[in-house]
Amino acid sequence: MLVAELIGILIVALSVVYIYYKYVLFNFWRKKGVFYVEPLVPAGNLTAFVTGKLSVGELFRDAYLKYKHHRAFGMYTFFKPNLVIADLDLIRTVLTKDFGSFHDRGMYCNEKIDPLSGHLFLLPGKKWRNLRVKLTPTFTSGKIKQMFMILKECSEEFAKSLESKAQTKDCIEIKDIFARYSTDIIMSAAFGIKSDCISQPDNEFRYWGKKVFEEKPFWNAILMFAPQVMDFFSIPFNDRGVSNFFTKMFRDNVEYRQTHNVIRHDFMNLLIQLMEKGYVEPDDEKDINNESSTATKLTILEAAAQAYVFFLAGFETSSTTATYCLYELAQNQDLQNKVCKEIDEMLKKHGELNYNAVNDMTYLHKVINETMRKYPPVPVLNRVCTKNIKLPTTNIHVPEGTLITIPVFGLHRDPSIYPDPDKFDPERFNADKVAARHPYAYLPFGEGPRVCIGTRFGYIQTKVGLISLLSKFKFTLHPQTPVPLSFEEAPIVLTAKGGINLTIELR
Ligand code: HEM
């Protein structure tokens, strides 16, 4: 009897939830007269992502290619209305022109229960703005130049570690190899630690690095689109083990440097300046302004969260870019030869690998841009409406709290913007072709005041890794590697399924 009653109550409760979803929550776009994609209870239009059938980038790419003629259209991410912006002028409105109405990402950020989530990528409002101002001088070309030695050392070790494999024309899984290289670089640059992932593939740094990007499609979807659920239940997003590991490492390091007076040209040093003085010493002393002298200082946890985001944002994005780049060059030997020729010429001209030599490699720059066009590591951009607005040139009134998605992967594979979009063609980035395109048609680093703060470092890290390999080795496709690739469904970063196997040999 009791069981029958419980089943009855459950059926009634589920029916109420279903009706509430269908006729109240999912009525949002219909009421506003905005075209929308028909949702399903309970995940809205995210069912394919949550159930692990499609990656988030592919899901929004498909919707964009089907409905882009609406310029902007409604979707539902779980129970929340989400406006997908398809038109390039409207994208500019959201990211830049009307930034005041869209300054936050609307993703999970809860400093109380998850201090490492209090970083630049996730922080909203004033806290974000103050921190962005403080961190911007960390990424000037002067500062990146000072870090060049760290990059060079790691890349030399990286190339050396592959020599024996090249001599025997072995097959290597390039994604894991680049992930280890990028972990070493970012550990060294962000934490001042030699993590040795190149020589010890299974050490603790690699373990925790992998743990951060562990596949958890449901939680990733909640983090991005319904963080209120986690706030409500006080659930931290970061794994406790990951948090403890990174926080302890940061604290120990700060203590060591402060007691031993160690100064090293890396992000860690700049974060210590932010803790001790409240500002980063400018490249030129006379650039210190009066505001800097009264600046508020970062607490150790706030600084640790920034080091953590440099790690998160810096390692996976750059290593996937380098991986896809070699995958394309392995299929297009004529393009690989052209890049190698430029690398040889520039190394000869500058006498060694240095910052200026890298910046002189203009063809390599186009090759990397085309790689991120075809495979944008961050396949969607997220914002949330922070102030009611009528979207200019449309009849759409966007209320505060509406989520916004910009389908970058869709734009980058749109044949009306990039003819024959699956073709890898670096010439698309010749100056005249770039000038002829809408400036918001290419968004691998986002745009506007919340554009990637690490763009320069991301480019240089990816380039130095590629140069160190391409100056010595030749890469060809291994029969195990599929063409075209398919993508892992769970990660937010666009990741190739099953890794990428290439044959490596001496040039
Ligand atoms: C190829 C490498 C990289 C790619 C493709 C990339 C891409 C992106 C994208 C798409 C965004 C969001 C921008 C927006 O919403 O408009 C972003 C933000 C960010 N990135 Fe990167 N990134 C890369 C490397 C790096 C590196 C090396 C660092 C740090 C060392 C970094 C730190 C950040 C931070 C802190 C933000 C948040 C900025 C803010 O909200 O103010 N990124 N990145």
JSON list of N, CA, C and O in Angstrom, two decimals, residues 340-375:
[
{"chain": "A", "resi": 340, "resn": "CYS", "atom": "N", "xyz": [58.61, 24.75, -42.49]},
{"chain": "A", "resi": 340, "resn": "CYS", "atom": "CA", "xyz": [59.98, 24.38, -42.09]},
{"chain": "A", "resi": 340, "resn": "CYS", "atom": "C", "xyz": [61.00, 25.30, -42.74]},
{"chain": "A", "resi": 340, "resn": "CYS", "atom": "O", "xyz": [61.99, 25.70, -42.12]},
{"chain": "A", "resi": 341, "resn": "LYS", "atom": "N", "xyz": [60.74, 25.64, -44.00]},
{"chain": "A", "resi": 341, "resn": "LYS", "atom": "CA", "xyz": [61.67, 26.52, -44.72]},
{"chain": "A", "resi": 341, "resn": "LYS", "atom": "C", "xyz": [61.73, 27.88, -44.00]},
{"chain": "A", "resi": 341, "resn": "LYS", "atom": "O", "xyz": [62.82, 28.42, -43.77]},
{"chain": "A", "resi": 342, "resn": "GLU", "atom": "N", "xyz": [60.59, 28.39, -43.63]},
{"chain": "A", "resi": 342, "resn": "GLU", "atom": "CA", "xyz": [60.58, 29.68, -42.94]},
{"chain": "A", "resi": 342, "resn": "GLU", "atom": "C", "xyz": [61.31, 29.59, -41.59]},
{"chain": "A", "resi": 342, "resn": "GLU", "atom": "O", "xyz": [62.10, 30.48, -41.23]},
{"chain": "A", "resi": 343, "resn": "ILE", "atom": "N", "xyz": [61.05, 28.49, -40.87]},
{"chain": "A", "resi": 343, "resn": "ILE", "atom": "CA", "xyz": [61.70, 28.33, -39.56]},
{"chain": "A", "resi": 343, "resn": "ILE", "atom": "C", "xyz": [63.23, 28.32, -39.75]},
{"chain": "A", "resi": 343, "resn": "ILE", "atom": "O", "xyz": [63.96, 29.03, -39.06]},
{"chain": "A", "resi": 344, "resn": "ASP", "atom": "N", "xyz": [63.70, 27.52, -40.73]},
{"chain": "A", "resi": 344, "resn": "ASP", "atom": "CA", "xyz": [65.16, 27.44, -40.96]},
{"chain": "A", "resi": 344, "resn": "ASP", "atom": "C", "xyz": [65.73, 28.82, -41.27]},
{"chain": "A", "resi": 344, "resn": "ASP", "atom": "O", "xyz": [66.76, 29.22, -40.74]},
{"chain": "A", "resi": 345, "resn": "GLU", "atom": "N", "xyz": [65.03, 29.54, -42.16]},
{"chain": "A", "resi": 345, "resn": "GLU", "atom": "CA", "xyz": [65.54, 30.86, -42.58]},
{"chain": "A", "resi": 345, "resn": "GLU", "atom": "C", "xyz": [65.62, 31.83, -41.42]},
{"chain": "A", "resi": 345, "resn": "GLU", "atom": "O", "xyz": [66.60, 32.54, -41.24]},
{"chain": "A", "resi": 346, "resn": "MET", "atom": "N", "xyz": [64.57, 31.82, -40.59]},
{"chain": "A", "resi": 346, "resn": "MET", "atom": "CA", "xyz": [64.53, 32.80, -39.48]},
{"chain": "A", "resi": 346, "resn": "MET", "atom": "C", "xyz": [65.52, 32.44, -38.38]},
{"chain": "A", "resi": 346, "resn": "MET", "atom": "O", "xyz": [66.11, 33.33, -37.76]},
{"chain": "A", "resi": 347, "resn": "LEU", "atom": "N", "xyz": [65.71, 31.15, -38.15]},
{"chain": "A", "resi": 347, "resn": "LEU", "atom": "CA", "xyz": [66.70, 30.76, -37.13]},
{"chain": "A", "resi": 347, "resn": "LEU", "atom": "C", "xyz": [68.10, 31.16, -37.60]},
{"chain": "A", "resi": 347, "resn": "LEU", "atom": "O", "xyz": [68.94, 31.60, -36.82]},
{"chain": "A", "resi": 348, "resn": "LYS", "atom": "N", "xyz": [68.31, 31.02, -38.91]},
{"chain": "A", "resi": 348, "resn": "LYS", "atom": "CA", "xyz": [69.61, 31.40, -39.46]},
{"chain": "A", "resi": 348, "resn": "LYS", "atom": "C", "xyz": [69.80, 32.92, -39.37]},
{"chain": "A", "resi": 348, "resn": "LYS", "atom": "O", "xyz": [70.84, 33.41, -38.90]},
{"chain": "A", "resi": 349, "resn": "LYS", "atom": "N", "xyz": [68.74, 33.65, -39.74]},
{"chain": "A", "resi": 349, "resn": "LYS", "atom": "CA", "xyz": [68.83, 35.12, -39.73]},
{"chain": "A", "resi": 349, "resn": "LYS", "atom": "C", "xyz": [69.11, 35.65, -38.31]},
{"chain": "A", "resi": 349, "resn": "LYS", "atom": "O", "xyz": [69.93, 36.55, -38.12]},
{"chain": "A", "resi": 350, "resn": "HIS", "atom": "N", "xyz": [68.45, 35.07, -37.31]},
{"chain": "A", "resi": 350, "resn": "HIS", "atom": "CA", "xyz": [68.60, 35.59, -35.93]},
{"chain": "A", "resi": 350, "resn": "HIS", "atom": "C", "xyz": [69.71, 34.87, -35.16]},
{"chain": "A", "resi": 350, "resn": "HIS", "atom": "O", "xyz": [70.02, 35.25, -34.03]},
{"chain": "A", "resi": 351, "resn": "GLY", "atom": "N", "xyz": [70.26, 33.82, -35.73]},
{"chain": "A", "resi": 351, "resn": "GLY", "atom": "CA", "xyz": [71.37, 33.10, -35.11]},
{"chain": "A", "resi": 351, "resn": "GLY", "atom": "C", "xyz": [70.95, 32.15, -34.00]},
{"chain": "A", "resi": 351, "resn": "GLY", "atom": "O", "xyz": [71.74, 31.34, -33.53]},
{"chain": "A", "resi": 352, "resn": "GLU", "atom": "N", "xyz": [69.72, 32.24, -33.54]},
{"chain": "A", "resi": 352, "resn": "GLU", "atom": "CA", "xyz": [69.21, 31.35, -32.47]},
{"chain": "A", "resi": 352, "resn": "GLU", "atom": "C", "xyz": [67.70, 31.52, -32.39]},
{"chain": "A", "resi": 352, "resn": "GLU", "atom": "O", "xyz": [67.12, 32.38, -33.06]},
{"chain": "A", "resi": 353, "resn": "LEU", "atom": "N", "xyz": [67.08, 30.70, -31.53]},
{"chain": "A", "resi": 353, "resn": "LEU", "atom": "CA", "xyz": [65.65, 30.88, -31.31]},
{"chain": "A", "resi": 353, "resn": "LEU", "atom": "C", "xyz": [65.46, 31.96, -30.24]},
{"chain": "A", "resi": 353, "resn": "LEU", "atom": "O", "xyz": [65.81, 31.77, -29.08]},
{"chain": "A", "resi": 354, "resn": "ASN", "atom": "N", "xyz": [64.97, 33.12, -30.64]},
{"chain": "A", "resi": 354, "resn": "ASN", "atom": "CA", "xyz": [64.66, 34.16, -29.66]},
{"chain": "A", "resi": 354, "resn": "ASN", "atom": "C", "xyz": [63.30, 34.79, -29.98]},
{"chain": "A", "resi": 354, "resn": "ASN", "atom": "O", "xyz": [62.66, 34.42, -30.97]},
{"chain": "A", "resi": 355, "resn": "TYR", "atom": "N", "xyz": [62.88, 35.69, -29.13]},
{"chain": "A", "resi": 355, "resn": "TYR", "atom": "CA", "xyz": [61.54, 36.29, -29.24]},
{"chain": "A", "resi": 355, "resn": "TYR", "atom": "C", "xyz": [61.32, 36.92, -30.62]},
{"chain": "A", "resi": 355, "resn": "TYR", "atom": "O", "xyz": [60.29, 36.73, -31.25]},
{"chain": "A", "resi": 356, "resn": "ASN", "atom": "N", "xyz": [62.34, 37.65, -31.09]},
{"chain": "A", "resi": 356, "resn": "ASN", "atom": "CA", "xyz": [62.18, 38.34, -32.38]},
{"chain": "A", "resi": 356, "resn": "ASN", "atom": "C", "xyz": [62.11, 37.35, -33.54]},
{"chain": "A", "resi": 356, "resn": "ASN", "atom": "O", "xyz": [61.38, 37.56, -34.50]},
{"chain": "A", "resi": 357, "resn": "ALA", "atom": "N", "xyz": [62.89, 36.27, -33.44]},
{"chain": "A", "resi": 357, "resn": "ALA", "atom": "CA", "xyz": [62.86, 35.25, -34.50]},
{"chain": "A", "resi": 357, "resn": "ALA", "atom": "C", "xyz": [61.44, 34.68, -34.61]},
{"chain": "A", "resi": 357, "resn": "ALA", "atom": "O", "xyz": [60.89, 34.54, -35.71]},
{"chain": "A", "resi": 358, "resn": "VAL", "atom": "N", "xyz": [60.84, 34.39, -33.48]},
{"chain": "A", "resi": 358, "resn": "VAL", "atom": "CA", "xyz": [59.48, 33.83, -33.49]},
{"chain": "A", "resi": 358, "resn": "VAL", "atom": "C", "xyz": [58.52, 34.82, -34.14]},
{"chain": "A", "resi": 358, "resn": "VAL", "atom": "O", "xyz": [57.70, 34.46, -34.99]},
{"chain": "A", "resi": 359, "resn": "ASN", "atom": "N", "xyz": [58.64, 36.08, -33.77]},
{"chain": "A", "resi": 359, "resn": "ASN", "atom": "CA", "xyz": [57.72, 37.08, -34.32]},
{"chain": "A", "resi": 359, "resn": "ASN", "atom": "C", "xyz": [57.93, 37.34, -35.80]},
{"chain": "A", "resi": 359, "resn": "ASN", "atom": "O", "xyz": [57.04, 37.85, -36.48]},
{"chain": "A", "resi": 360, "resn": "ASP", "atom": "N", "xyz": [59.10, 36.99, -36.31]},
{"chain": "A", "resi": 360, "resn": "ASP", "atom": "CA", "xyz": [59.36, 37.16, -37.75]},
{"chain": "A", "resi": 360, "resn": "ASP", "atom": "C", "xyz": [58.77, 36.02, -38.58]},
{"chain": "A", "resi": 360, "resn": "ASP", "atom": "O", "xyz": [58.78, 36.07, -39.81]},
{"chain": "A", "resi": 361, "resn": "MET", "atom": "N", "xyz": [58.30, 34.97, -37.94]},
{"chain": "A", "resi": 361, "resn": "MET", "atom": "CA", "xyz": [57.78, 33.81, -38.69]},
{"chain": "A", "resi": 361, "resn": "MET", "atom": "C", "xyz": [56.31, 34.05, -39.06]},
{"chain": "A", "resi": 361, "resn": "MET", "atom": "O", "xyz": [55.40, 33.57, -38.39]},
{"chain": "A", "resi": 362, "resn": "THR", "atom": "N", "xyz": [56.12, 34.79, -40.13]},
{"chain": "A", "resi": 362, "resn": "THR", "atom": "CA", "xyz": [54.77, 35.22, -40.46]},
{"chain": "A", "resi": 362, "resn": "THR", "atom": "C", "xyz": [53.91, 34.08, -41.04]},
{"chain": "A", "resi": 362, "resn": "THR", "atom": "O", "xyz": [52.70, 34.05, -40.84]},
{"chain": "A", "resi": 363, "resn": "TYR", "atom": "N", "xyz": [54.56, 33.17, -41.76]},
{"chain": "A", "resi": 363, "resn": "TYR", "atom": "CA", "xyz": [53.77, 32.06, -42.31]},
{"chain": "A", "resi": 363, "resn": "TYR", "atom": "C", "xyz": [53.29, 31.13, -41.18]},
{"chain": "A", "resi": 363, "resn": "TYR", "atom": "O", "xyz": [52.14, 30.69, -41.16]},
{"chain": "A", "resi": 364, "resn": "LEU", "atom": "N", "xyz": [54.17, 30.89, -40.22]},
{"chain": "A", "resi": 364, "resn": "LEU", "atom": "CA", "xyz": [53.78, 30.07, -39.06]},
{"chain": "A", "resi": 364, "resn": "LEU", "atom": "C", "xyz": [52.56, 30.69, -38.36]},
{"chain": "A", "resi": 364, "resn": "LEU", "atom": "O", "xyz": [51.65, 29.99, -37.93]},
{"chain": "A", "resi": 365, "resn": "HIS", "atom": "N", "xyz": [52.55, 32.01, -38.29]},
{"chain": "A", "resi": 365, "resn": "HIS", "atom": "CA", "xyz": [51.43, 32.71, -37.65]},
{"chain": "A", "resi": 365, "resn": "HIS", "atom": "C", "xyz": [50.12, 32.42, -38.39]},
{"chain": "A", "resi": 365, "resn": "HIS", "atom": "O", "xyz": [49.10, 32.13, -37.78]},
{"chain": "A", "resi": 366, "resn": "LYS", "atom": "N", "xyz": [50.20, 32.41, -39.73]},
{"chain": "A", "resi": 366, "resn": "LYS", "atom": "CA", "xyz": [48.99, 32.13, -40.51]},
{"chain": "A", "resi": 366, "resn": "LYS", "atom": "C", "xyz": [48.56, 30.68, -40.31]},
{"chain": "A", "resi": 366, "resn": "LYS", "atom": "O", "xyz": [47.36, 30.38, -40.23]},
{"chain": "A", "resi": 367, "resn": "VAL", "atom": "N", "xyz": [49.53, 29.78, -40.23]},
{"chain": "A", "resi": 367, "resn": "VAL", "atom": "CA", "xyz": [49.22, 28.36, -40.06]},
{"chain": "A", "resi": 367, "resn": "VAL", "atom": "C", "xyz": [48.51, 28.14, -38.72]},
{"chain": "A", "resi": 367, "resn": "VAL", "atom": "O", "xyz": [47.52, 27.41, -38.62]},
{"chain": "A", "resi": 368, "resn": "ILE", "atom": "N", "xyz": [48.99, 28.83, -37.69]},
{"chain": "A", "resi": 368, "resn": "ILE", "atom": "CA", "xyz": [48.36, 28.67, -36.37]},
{"chain": "A", "resi": 368, "resn": "ILE", "atom": "C", "xyz": [46.97, 29.30, -36.36]},
{"chain": "A", "resi": 368, "resn": "ILE", "atom": "O", "xyz": [46.02, 28.74, -35.81]},
{"chain": "A", "resi": 369, "resn": "ASN", "atom": "N", "xyz": [46.84, 30.44, -37.03]},
{"chain": "A", "resi": 369, "resn": "ASN", "atom": "CA", "xyz": [45.50, 31.06, -37.10]},
{"chain": "A", "resi": 369, "resn": "ASN", "atom": "C", "xyz": [44.51, 30.16, -37.83]},
{"chain": "A", "resi": 369, "resn": "ASN", "atom": "O", "xyz": [43.36, 30.02, -37.42]},
{"chain": "A", "resi": 370, "resn": "GLU", "atom": "N", "xyz": [44.98, 29.53, -38.92]},
{"chain": "A", "resi": 370, "resn": "GLU", "atom": "CA", "xyz": [44.08, 28.65, -39.66]},
{"chain": "A", "resi": 370, "resn": "GLU", "atom": "C", "xyz": [43.74, 27.41, -38.81]},
{"chain": "A", "resi": 370, "resn": "GLU", "atom": "O", "xyz": [42.62, 26.90, -38.85]},
{"chain": "A", "resi": 371, "resn": "THR", "atom": "N", "xyz": [44.71, 26.97, -37.99]},
{"chain": "A", "resi": 371, "resn": "THR", "atom": "CA", "xyz": [44.42, 25.84, -37.10]},
{"chain": "A", "resi": 371, "resn": "THR", "atom": "C", "xyz": [43.31, 26.21, -36.13]},
{"chain": "A", "resi": 371, "resn": "THR", "atom": "O", "xyz": [42.36, 25.44, -35.93]},
{"chain": "A", "resi": 372, "resn": "MET", "atom": "N", "xyz": [43.42, 27.40, -35.54]},
{"chain": "A", "resi": 372, "resn": "MET", "atom": "CA", "xyz": [42.39, 27.80, -34.56]},
{"chain": "A", "resi": 372, "resn": "MET", "atom": "C", "xyz": [41.08, 28.19, -35.25]},
{"chain": "A", "resi": 372, "resn": "MET", "atom": "O", "xyz": [40.04, 28.25, -34.61]},
{"chain": "A", "resi": 373, "resn": "ARG", "atom": "N", "xyz": [41.15, 28.48, -36.55]},
{"chain": "A", "resi": 373, "resn": "ARG", "atom": "CA", "xyz": [39.90, 28.71, -37.29]},
{"chain": "A", "resi": 373, "resn": "ARG", "atom": "C", "xyz": [39.18, 27.37, -37.42]},
{"chain": "A", "resi": 373, "resn": "ARG", "atom": "O", "xyz": [38.01, 27.22, -37.08]},
{"chain": "A", "resi": 374, "resn": "LYS", "atom": "N", "xyz": [39.91, 26.36, -37.84]},
{"chain": "A", "resi": 374, "resn": "LYS", "atom": "CA", "xyz": [39.28, 25.05, -38.07]},
{"chain": "A", "resi": 374, "resn": "LYS", "atom": "C", "xyz": [38.93, 24.36, -36.75]},
{"chain": "A", "resi": 374, "resn": "LYS", "atom": "O", "xyz": [37.93, 23.66, -36.66]},
{"chain": "A", "resi": 375, "resn": "TYR", "atom": "N", "xyz": [39.78, 24.54, -35.76]},
{"chain": "A", "resi": 375, "resn": "TYR", "atom": "CA", "xyz": [39.57, 23.87, -34.46]},
{"chain": "A", "resi": 375, "resn": "TYR", "atom": "C", "xyz": [39.68, 24.89, -33.32]},
{"chain": "A", "resi": 375, "resn": "TYR", "atom": "O", "xyz": [40.68, 24.89, -32.60]}
]
